[in-house]
Amino acid sequence: ALAAFDAIAAIDAFSRTLALEAAAGARTGSAGERARRREALAGREQAHFQLGDHAAQLADLRELGDLVDDDPRLLADLENRLAMRALRLGDYPAAEAATRLAEEAARRGDDERACGEALRLRGEVLERQGDCDAALVSVAAAREIFSRLGAFDDETRAMIGIGRIHLIRAHYELARDTYGTILDRVRDSGDAWLERVVRNHIAVISLCLSDYEEAMRSASRAVEICHRCGDRAREGDNLSVCGAVLTEVGQYGAAAASFARALDILDRTGSRWSRADCLVYAASNTALAGDVEGGIGQAREALGMAIELGARYVEANARVALATTLLARGAERDLGAAEDEAAHAVQVARAAELVV
């Protein structure tokens, strides 16, 4: 179920595994029992991550922590998972600290792959904090490790990180060339999930380069891959990107339809982080289409969800969207409120070290 991107079914199956284990009687503490529990908890944690249920994810990670057994390889895996969760929530200091603990444990356990993953994740953390030079060094080191190990998919993910750094720096042509190379690798491997990631980034790069045809072509291809693979949550994410492209070219009605489809999917899959993120872009489109009140409502809903989830990256963007939609309404009372939201967005971004 997890491989087929059916996170809800995966959670049910992993939970049932744990329930059966508990129903079998008192825990013996045997190595086999602990290994089964680790496997079930690790799978369920990933399913919760897919859905954006970060509270449930943290509970699973804490249980996993009780099963590490002073094994440095298990500890490295746990810390990398904690880093990914913190990264998703925008808690970059915690994410970076986790990557350092993961790297230290991986080196003690002679686990080069886990070490490479820690370096790759740290590169993403540094990129989000605006330290792109250090980010490139970290991701390049990760890529070298994966290349030496022959870990093709891991190396491709590291290359994606390098391309994303070029994108963040607004080196759009260099980012486009990097992702072109990555896309050739992905086509050769037939990895649909990685192609989806690459297509999504190419869509964003093309949008920044005002190449709207390519942006829509890549975004639509990403949606097609998700639909074919049954990855409903990511399908919602990529429909949101399609909506953003349509907004940029002034097709507000078509964009609204794309956002509506995305939000419907994200509702049904329970992907709350992605729903909040989608609402930010939908709010701008709704206001531009003339429904300013509707845009304000969507921005406020996105903000409320982001605060509840602790997703500071989304919160900062939602506050900017709310400020923009309040300005669009333009009542005298809205001007001070818009300024307050913008100032609060700056505070949130600074606290989370969201330099960009």
Coordinates of C-alpha atoms in Angstrom, one line a residue, residues 345-355:
A345 CA 5.4 37.1 8.0
V346 CA 8.8 38.6 8.3
Q347 CA 9.0 37.6 11.9
V348 CA 8.0 34.0 11.2
A349 CA 10.5 33.9 8.3
R350 CA 13.3 35.2 10.4
A351 CA 12.6 32.9 13.3
A352 CA 12.6 29.9 10.9
E353 CA 15.6 31.4 9.0
L354 CA 13.6 31.5 5.8
V355 CA 16.1 33.9 4.1

